[in-house]
Amino acid sequence: MAMTLFQHVRQRHTPELAALITAIADGAATIERRIRTAGLDDILGAAGSENVQGEAQQKLDVLADNTLIEVLKALPSVAAVVSEEDEEPVIFEGRPNAKFIAIFDPLDGSSNIDVNVNVGTIVSIQALKPGVSVREAILQPGTEQIAALYVNYGPSTILVYTAGNGVHAFTLAEGEFLLSSEDMKMPEQGPYYSMNEGNIGESQLVYGKAISRFRDGTLVGGKKYSSRYVGSFIADFHRTLLKGGVFLYPPTKKAPNGKLRLLYEANPLSFIAEQAGGAASNGRYRILEIVPTEPHVRTPLIIGSQSEVAAIGGLISISPRE
Ligand code: AHG
Ligand code: MN
Ligand code: MN
């Protein structure tokens, strides 16, 4: 039988980190089971509440959030969790030896739940070092992450993680995540750009220029690009990890700091991108070096193969600030 996720992490890291990543994977397997038959269990559609982002919560957002909080609360090594779905961090009191903070987007791609398109779970793990408060530990830059993972609930359910020693993928089979790809590398350059082109008129002109130059092949390596956009970040990123290219969510009038959240979308997937030989920036700076001001802060995001991320960054650096 292929290596299990626990065996893989335990061979390289501490028992507590292996137990933490495995517990998150168990939570993801529970979420996956609910997604598989969502249409039969009246858990599709809106929950009738709003989250801190001012977005209507889907029933599955709330279910996934509760599932992850439960599995993490059961681990004494976890001091607190931060979730897209909860305004304030959930602090587990009376844990003097706790080592980790788990920061997550329990269900990414909520707009795709009801139409049976891939959705995911994204988790960033930060360390709680002695003498540092939980709040300070939450607001560390992405360079400090201990580990990052996402689960892509699709035709296969695939968990991809890094703990600083490469990117590895596991496929869910009978409730167990089994090793399916080891030490994954993102192609240097890819065939795709991925952006919600409905926002082109809303973003700075430089992004429209970048897209038109992807289309006519004058931006990177003389190749004409194809467009792919799923609308679930984990699905657009997973394709970019495997095939190369670039995903971008620039600032828009509606989201002047970008739509994606730094702590539980951009940071974990930027850590994975860099570990696979890719790159991630906000247009001017490396995502992982941004120091967060608050847990739900948003960021513009350009993430993918080195060539494309650099090319867009280069265009921005010579473009007048609008
Ligand atoms: P979430 O469902 O966790 O709120 O995330 C949705 C995000 C991300 O998954 C995706 O890339 C982006 O929203 C799509 O935004 P648009 O619909 O504006 O393109
Ligand atoms: Mn999301
Ligand atoms: Mn979400």
mmCIF file of N, CA, C and O in Angstrom, residues 84-146:
data_model
loop_
_atom_site.group_PDB
_atom_site.id
_atom_site.type_symbol
_atom_site.label_atom_id
_atom_site.label_comp_id
_atom_site.label_asym_id
_atom_site.label_seq_id
_atom_site.Cartn_x
_atom_site.Cartn_y
_atom_site.Cartn_z
ATOM 1 N N GLU A 84 -11.882 31.865 8.201
ATOM 2 C CA GLU A 84 -12.568 32.861 7.356
ATOM 3 C C GLU A 84 -13.989 33.088 7.862
ATOM 4 O O GLU A 84 -14.547 34.167 7.732
ATOM 5 N N GLU A 85 -14.579 32.028 8.456
ATOM 6 C CA GLU A 85 -16.003 32.102 8.816
ATOM 7 C C GLU A 85 -16.257 32.671 10.213
ATOM 8 O O GLU A 85 -17.410 32.775 10.631
ATOM 9 N N ASP A 86 -15.169 32.984 10.941
ATOM 10 C CA ASP A 86 -15.380 33.503 12.309
ATOM 11 C C ASP A 86 -14.608 34.800 12.490
ATOM 12 O O ASP A 86 -13.378 34.818 12.274
ATOM 13 N N GLU A 87 -15.301 35.861 12.891
ATOM 14 C CA GLU A 87 -14.640 37.174 12.984
ATOM 15 C C GLU A 87 -13.435 37.146 13.913
ATOM 16 O O GLU A 87 -12.356 37.627 13.578
ATOM 17 N N GLU A 88 -13.622 36.561 15.112
ATOM 18 C CA GLU A 88 -12.533 36.536 16.086
ATOM 19 C C GLU A 88 -11.849 35.165 16.112
ATOM 20 O O GLU A 88 -12.515 34.147 15.865
ATOM 21 N N PRO A 89 -10.543 35.142 16.439
ATOM 22 C CA PRO A 89 -9.877 33.842 16.641
ATOM 23 C C PRO A 89 -10.584 33.042 17.732
ATOM 24 O O PRO A 89 -11.152 33.621 18.662
ATOM 25 N N VAL A 90 -10.600 31.711 17.574
ATOM 26 C CA VAL A 90 -11.165 30.838 18.606
ATOM 27 C C VAL A 90 -9.981 30.351 19.438
ATOM 28 O O VAL A 90 -9.116 29.617 18.941
ATOM 29 N N ILE A 91 -9.881 30.824 20.693
ATOM 30 C CA ILE A 91 -8.723 30.482 21.527
ATOM 31 C C ILE A 91 -9.092 29.342 22.472
ATOM 32 O O ILE A 91 -10.130 29.388 23.133
ATOM 33 N N PHE A 92 -8.282 28.290 22.493
ATOM 34 C CA PHE A 92 -8.533 27.137 23.373
ATOM 35 C C PHE A 92 -7.770 27.395 24.666
ATOM 36 O O PHE A 92 -6.538 27.287 24.708
ATOM 37 N N GLU A 93 -8.485 27.768 25.729
ATOM 38 C CA GLU A 93 -7.826 28.183 26.978
ATOM 39 C C GLU A 93 -7.103 27.015 27.664
ATOM 40 O O GLU A 93 -7.390 25.855 27.383
ATOM 41 N N GLY A 94 -6.158 27.383 28.531
ATOM 42 C CA GLY A 94 -5.515 26.408 29.422
ATOM 43 C C GLY A 94 -4.669 25.385 28.711
ATOM 44 O O GLY A 94 -4.674 24.197 29.024
ATOM 45 N N ARG A 95 -3.894 25.877 27.706
ATOM 46 C CA ARG A 95 -3.016 24.941 26.979
ATOM 47 C C ARG A 95 -1.584 25.480 27.004
ATOM 48 O O ARG A 95 -1.052 25.958 25.999
ATOM 49 N N PRO A 96 -0.908 25.441 28.161
ATOM 50 C CA PRO A 96 0.413 26.065 28.300
ATOM 51 C C PRO A 96 1.467 25.473 27.366
ATOM 52 O O PRO A 96 2.412 26.128 26.997
ATOM 53 N N ASN A 97 1.255 24.241 26.908
ATOM 54 C CA ASN A 97 2.268 23.619 26.049
ATOM 55 C C ASN A 97 1.892 23.637 24.574
ATOM 56 O O ASN A 97 2.542 22.992 23.751
ATOM 57 N N ALA A 98 0.858 24.374 24.248
ATOM 58 C CA ALA A 98 0.406 24.386 22.843
ATOM 59 C C ALA A 98 1.489 24.996 21.959
ATOM 60 O O ALA A 98 2.238 25.880 22.377
ATOM 61 N N LYS A 99 1.582 24.482 20.725
ATOM 62 C CA LYS A 99 2.680 24.882 19.828
ATOM 63 C C LYS A 99 2.183 25.540 18.537
ATOM 64 O O LYS A 99 2.967 26.169 17.818
ATOM 65 N N PHE A 100 0.926 25.307 18.177
ATOM 66 C CA PHE A 100 0.485 25.701 16.833
ATOM 67 C C PHE A 100 -0.754 26.589 16.849
ATOM 68 O O PHE A 100 -1.583 26.497 17.750
ATOM 69 N N ILE A 101 -0.840 27.379 15.771
ATOM 70 C CA ILE A 101 -2.068 28.128 15.463
ATOM 71 C C ILE A 101 -2.505 27.629 14.089
ATOM 72 O O ILE A 101 -1.683 27.589 13.157
ATOM 73 N N ALA A 102 -3.738 27.226 13.950
ATOM 74 C CA ALA A 102 -4.237 26.793 12.634
ATOM 75 C C ALA A 102 -5.126 27.907 12.074
ATOM 76 O O ALA A 102 -6.025 28.399 12.759
ATOM 77 N N ILE A 103 -4.838 28.286 10.832
ATOM 78 C CA ILE A 103 -5.532 29.418 10.196
ATOM 79 C C ILE A 103 -6.123 28.899 8.893
ATOM 80 O O ILE A 103 -5.369 28.380 8.051
ATOM 81 N N PHE A 104 -7.475 28.954 8.758
ATOM 82 C CA PHE A 104 -8.003 28.241 7.595
ATOM 83 C C PHE A 104 -9.207 28.886 6.919
ATOM 84 O O PHE A 104 -9.947 29.685 7.497
ATOM 85 N N ASP A 105 -9.344 28.513 5.668
ATOM 86 C CA ASP A 105 -10.528 28.769 4.855
ATOM 87 C C ASP A 105 -11.211 27.402 4.763
ATOM 88 O O ASP A 105 -10.749 26.543 4.008
ATOM 89 N N PRO A 106 -12.270 27.185 5.541
ATOM 90 C CA PRO A 106 -12.805 25.829 5.630
ATOM 91 C C PRO A 106 -13.388 25.325 4.311
ATOM 92 O O PRO A 106 -13.288 24.136 3.985
ATOM 93 N N LEU A 107 -13.993 26.248 3.568
ATOM 94 C CA LEU A 107 -14.514 25.843 2.271
ATOM 95 C C LEU A 107 -14.238 26.955 1.273
ATOM 96 O O LEU A 107 -14.794 28.050 1.350
ATOM 97 N N ASP A 108 -13.330 26.694 0.344
ATOM 98 C CA ASP A 108 -12.948 27.703 -0.654
ATOM 99 C C ASP A 108 -13.692 27.417 -1.955
ATOM 100 O O ASP A 108 -13.786 26.265 -2.373
ATOM 101 N N GLY A 109 -14.230 28.477 -2.557
ATOM 102 C CA GLY A 109 -14.962 28.309 -3.811
ATOM 103 C C GLY A 109 -16.458 28.127 -3.568
ATOM 104 O O GLY A 109 -17.155 27.449 -4.307
ATOM 105 N N SER A 110 -16.943 28.766 -2.488
ATOM 106 C CA SER A 110 -18.347 28.534 -2.074
ATOM 107 C C SER A 110 -19.342 28.774 -3.193
ATOM 108 O O SER A 110 -20.381 28.126 -3.254
ATOM 109 N N SER A 111 -18.995 29.691 -4.114
ATOM 110 C CA SER A 111 -19.973 29.989 -5.183
ATOM 111 C C SER A 111 -20.141 28.785 -6.107
ATOM 112 O O SER A 111 -21.042 28.735 -6.927
ATOM 113 N N ASN A 112 -19.255 27.798 -5.978
ATOM 114 C CA ASN A 112 -19.328 26.641 -6.885
ATOM 115 C C ASN A 112 -19.959 25.414 -6.249
ATOM 116 O O ASN A 112 -20.117 24.377 -6.913
ATOM 117 N N ILE A 113 -20.303 25.508 -4.959
ATOM 118 C CA ILE A 113 -20.808 24.322 -4.245
ATOM 119 C C ILE A 113 -22.058 23.775 -4.938
ATOM 120 O O ILE A 113 -22.166 22.606 -5.266
ATOM 121 N N ASP A 114 -23.003 24.683 -5.215
ATOM 122 C CA ASP A 114 -24.327 24.214 -5.699
ATOM 123 C C ASP A 114 -24.291 23.750 -7.141
ATOM 124 O O ASP A 114 -25.285 23.229 -7.642
ATOM 125 N N VAL A 115 -23.175 23.991 -7.826
ATOM 126 C CA VAL A 115 -23.131 23.582 -9.250
ATOM 127 C C VAL A 115 -22.102 22.467 -9.467
ATOM 128 O O VAL A 115 -21.625 22.247 -10.573
ATOM 129 N N ASN A 116 -21.760 21.786 -8.370
ATOM 130 C CA ASN A 116 -20.938 20.576 -8.431
ATOM 131 C C ASN A 116 -19.568 20.792 -9.082
ATOM 132 O O ASN A 116 -19.072 19.948 -9.813
ATOM 133 N N VAL A 117 -18.997 21.962 -8.793
ATOM 134 C CA VAL A 117 -17.644 22.245 -9.300
ATOM 135 C C VAL A 117 -16.689 22.181 -8.099
ATOM 136 O O VAL A 117 -17.095 22.424 -6.958
ATOM 137 N N ASN A 118 -15.415 21.842 -8.357
ATOM 138 C CA ASN A 118 -14.449 21.668 -7.266
ATOM 139 C C ASN A 118 -14.509 22.782 -6.237
ATOM 140 O O ASN A 118 -14.582 23.966 -6.593
ATOM 141 N N VAL A 119 -14.457 22.374 -4.982
ATOM 142 C CA VAL A 119 -14.264 23.317 -3.873
ATOM 143 C C VAL A 119 -13.104 22.770 -3.043
ATOM 144 O O VAL A 119 -12.570 21.697 -3.332
ATOM 145 N N GLY A 120 -12.703 23.526 -2.020
ATOM 146 C CA GLY A 120 -11.527 23.065 -1.279
ATOM 147 C C GLY A 120 -11.485 23.549 0.149
ATOM 148 O O GLY A 120 -12.359 24.282 0.612
ATOM 149 N N THR A 121 -10.449 23.122 0.838
ATOM 150 C CA THR A 121 -10.130 23.583 2.203
ATOM 151 C C THR A 121 -8.675 24.019 2.182
ATOM 152 O O THR A 121 -7.843 23.350 1.546
ATOM 153 N N ILE A 122 -8.368 25.155 2.811
ATOM 154 C CA ILE A 122 -6.987 25.664 2.815
ATOM 155 C C ILE A 122 -6.568 25.914 4.264
ATOM 156 O O ILE A 122 -7.329 26.531 5.024
ATOM 157 N N VAL A 123 -5.373 25.432 4.645
ATOM 158 C CA VAL A 123 -4.922 25.606 6.033
ATOM 159 C C VAL A 123 -3.470 26.093 6.068
ATOM 160 O O VAL A 123 -2.618 25.573 5.341
ATOM 161 N N SER A 124 -3.233 27.084 6.914
ATOM 162 C CA SER A 124 -1.880 27.584 7.173
ATOM 163 C C SER A 124 -1.563 27.314 8.640
ATOM 164 O O SER A 124 -2.421 27.527 9.505
ATOM 165 N N ILE A 125 -0.369 26.795 8.918
ATOM 166 C CA ILE A 125 -0.011 26.504 10.306
ATOM 167 C C ILE A 125 1.148 27.403 10.724
ATOM 168 O O ILE A 125 2.220 27.395 10.102
ATOM 169 N N GLN A 126 0.904 28.207 11.775
ATOM 170 C CA GLN A 126 1.948 29.066 12.327
ATOM 171 C C GLN A 126 2.351 28.521 13.706
ATOM 172 O O GLN A 126 1.555 27.863 14.375
ATOM 173 N N ALA A 127 3.582 28.839 14.100
ATOM 174 C CA ALA A 127 4.067 28.367 15.410
ATOM 175 C C ALA A 127 3.709 29.375 16.492
ATOM 176 O O ALA A 127 3.731 30.591 16.252
ATOM 177 N N LEU A 128 3.366 28.857 17.687
ATOM 178 C CA LEU A 128 3.212 29.719 18.863
ATOM 179 C C LEU A 128 4.489 29.556 19.682
ATOM 180 O O LEU A 128 4.705 28.545 20.336
ATOM 181 N N LYS A 129 5.384 30.565 19.582
ATOM 182 C CA LYS A 129 6.695 30.438 20.259
ATOM 183 C C LYS A 129 6.559 30.950 21.699
ATOM 184 O O LYS A 129 5.720 31.816 21.973
ATOM 185 N N PRO A 130 7.366 30.424 22.629
ATOM 186 C CA PRO A 130 7.280 30.859 24.038
ATOM 187 C C PRO A 130 7.437 32.386 24.148
ATOM 188 O O PRO A 130 8.234 32.988 23.428
ATOM 189 N N GLY A 131 6.596 32.961 25.005
ATOM 190 C CA GLY A 131 6.703 34.411 25.260
ATOM 191 C C GLY A 131 6.018 35.264 24.211
ATOM 192 O O GLY A 131 6.052 36.492 24.272
ATOM 193 N N VAL A 132 5.401 34.621 23.200
ATOM 194 C CA VAL A 132 4.688 35.378 22.161
ATOM 195 C C VAL A 132 3.190 35.181 22.379
ATOM 196 O O VAL A 132 2.752 34.058 22.648
ATOM 197 N N SER A 133 2.429 36.269 22.279
ATOM 198 C CA SER A 133 0.978 36.114 22.493
ATOM 199 C C SER A 133 0.342 35.434 21.288
ATOM 200 O O SER A 133 0.909 35.461 20.168
ATOM 201 N N VAL A 134 -0.822 34.876 21.478
ATOM 202 C CA VAL A 134 -1.546 34.224 20.376
ATOM 203 C C VAL A 134 -1.786 35.238 19.261
ATOM 204 O O VAL A 134 -1.566 34.967 18.080
ATOM 205 N N ARG A 135 -2.166 36.461 19.640
ATOM 206 C CA ARG A 135 -2.469 37.470 18.606
ATOM 207 C C ARG A 135 -1.230 37.782 17.767
ATOM 208 O O ARG A 135 -1.294 37.857 16.540
ATOM 209 N N GLU A 136 -0.059 37.919 18.436
ATOM 210 C CA GLU A 136 1.175 38.179 17.687
ATOM 211 C C GLU A 136 1.492 36.991 16.776
ATOM 212 O O GLU A 136 1.901 37.154 15.638
ATOM 213 N N ALA A 137 1.263 35.790 17.280
ATOM 214 C CA ALA A 137 1.574 34.579 16.502
ATOM 215 C C ALA A 137 0.687 34.504 15.258
ATOM 216 O O ALA A 137 1.115 34.069 14.196
ATOM 217 N N ILE A 138 -0.553 34.992 15.383
ATOM 218 C CA ILE A 138 -1.479 34.971 14.244
ATOM 219 C C ILE A 138 -1.013 35.925 13.156
ATOM 220 O O ILE A 138 -1.117 35.670 11.969
ATOM 221 N N LEU A 139 -0.428 37.058 13.584
ATOM 222 C CA LEU A 139 -0.068 38.122 12.632
ATOM 223 C C LEU A 139 1.390 38.025 12.169
ATOM 224 O O LEU A 139 2.011 39.028 11.822
ATOM 225 N N GLN A 140 1.940 36.815 12.145
ATOM 226 C CA GLN A 140 3.292 36.640 11.588
ATOM 227 C C GLN A 140 3.222 36.626 10.058
ATOM 228 O O GLN A 140 2.201 36.212 9.493
ATOM 229 N N PRO A 141 4.290 37.017 9.387
ATOM 230 C CA PRO A 141 4.298 36.932 7.921
ATOM 231 C C PRO A 141 4.340 35.475 7.460
ATOM 232 O O PRO A 141 4.668 34.565 8.227
ATOM 233 N N GLY A 142 4.015 35.255 6.208
ATOM 234 C CA GLY A 142 3.952 33.903 5.655
ATOM 235 C C GLY A 142 5.274 33.154 5.678
ATOM 236 O O GLY A 142 5.306 31.934 5.661
ATOM 237 N N THR A 143 6.384 33.918 5.746
ATOM 238 C CA THR A 143 7.696 33.242 5.792
ATOM 239 C C THR A 143 7.837 32.397 7.055
ATOM 240 O O THR A 143 8.664 31.490 7.096
ATOM 241 N N GLU A 144 7.049 32.692 8.075
ATOM 242 C CA GLU A 144 7.178 31.972 9.347
ATOM 243 C C GLU A 144 6.336 30.689 9.373
ATOM 244 O O GLU A 144 6.384 29.952 10.347
ATOM 245 N N GLN A 145 5.533 30.450 8.359
ATOM 246 C CA GLN A 145 4.649 29.270 8.395
ATOM 247 C C GLN A 145 5.425 27.983 8.632
ATOM 248 O O GLN A 145 6.502 27.789 8.031
ATOM 249 N N ILE A 146 4.848 27.115 9.471
ATOM 250 C CA ILE A 146 5.434 25.794 9.754
ATOM 251 C C ILE A 146 5.051 24.833 8.639
ATOM 252 O O ILE A 146 5.825 23.985 8.195
#
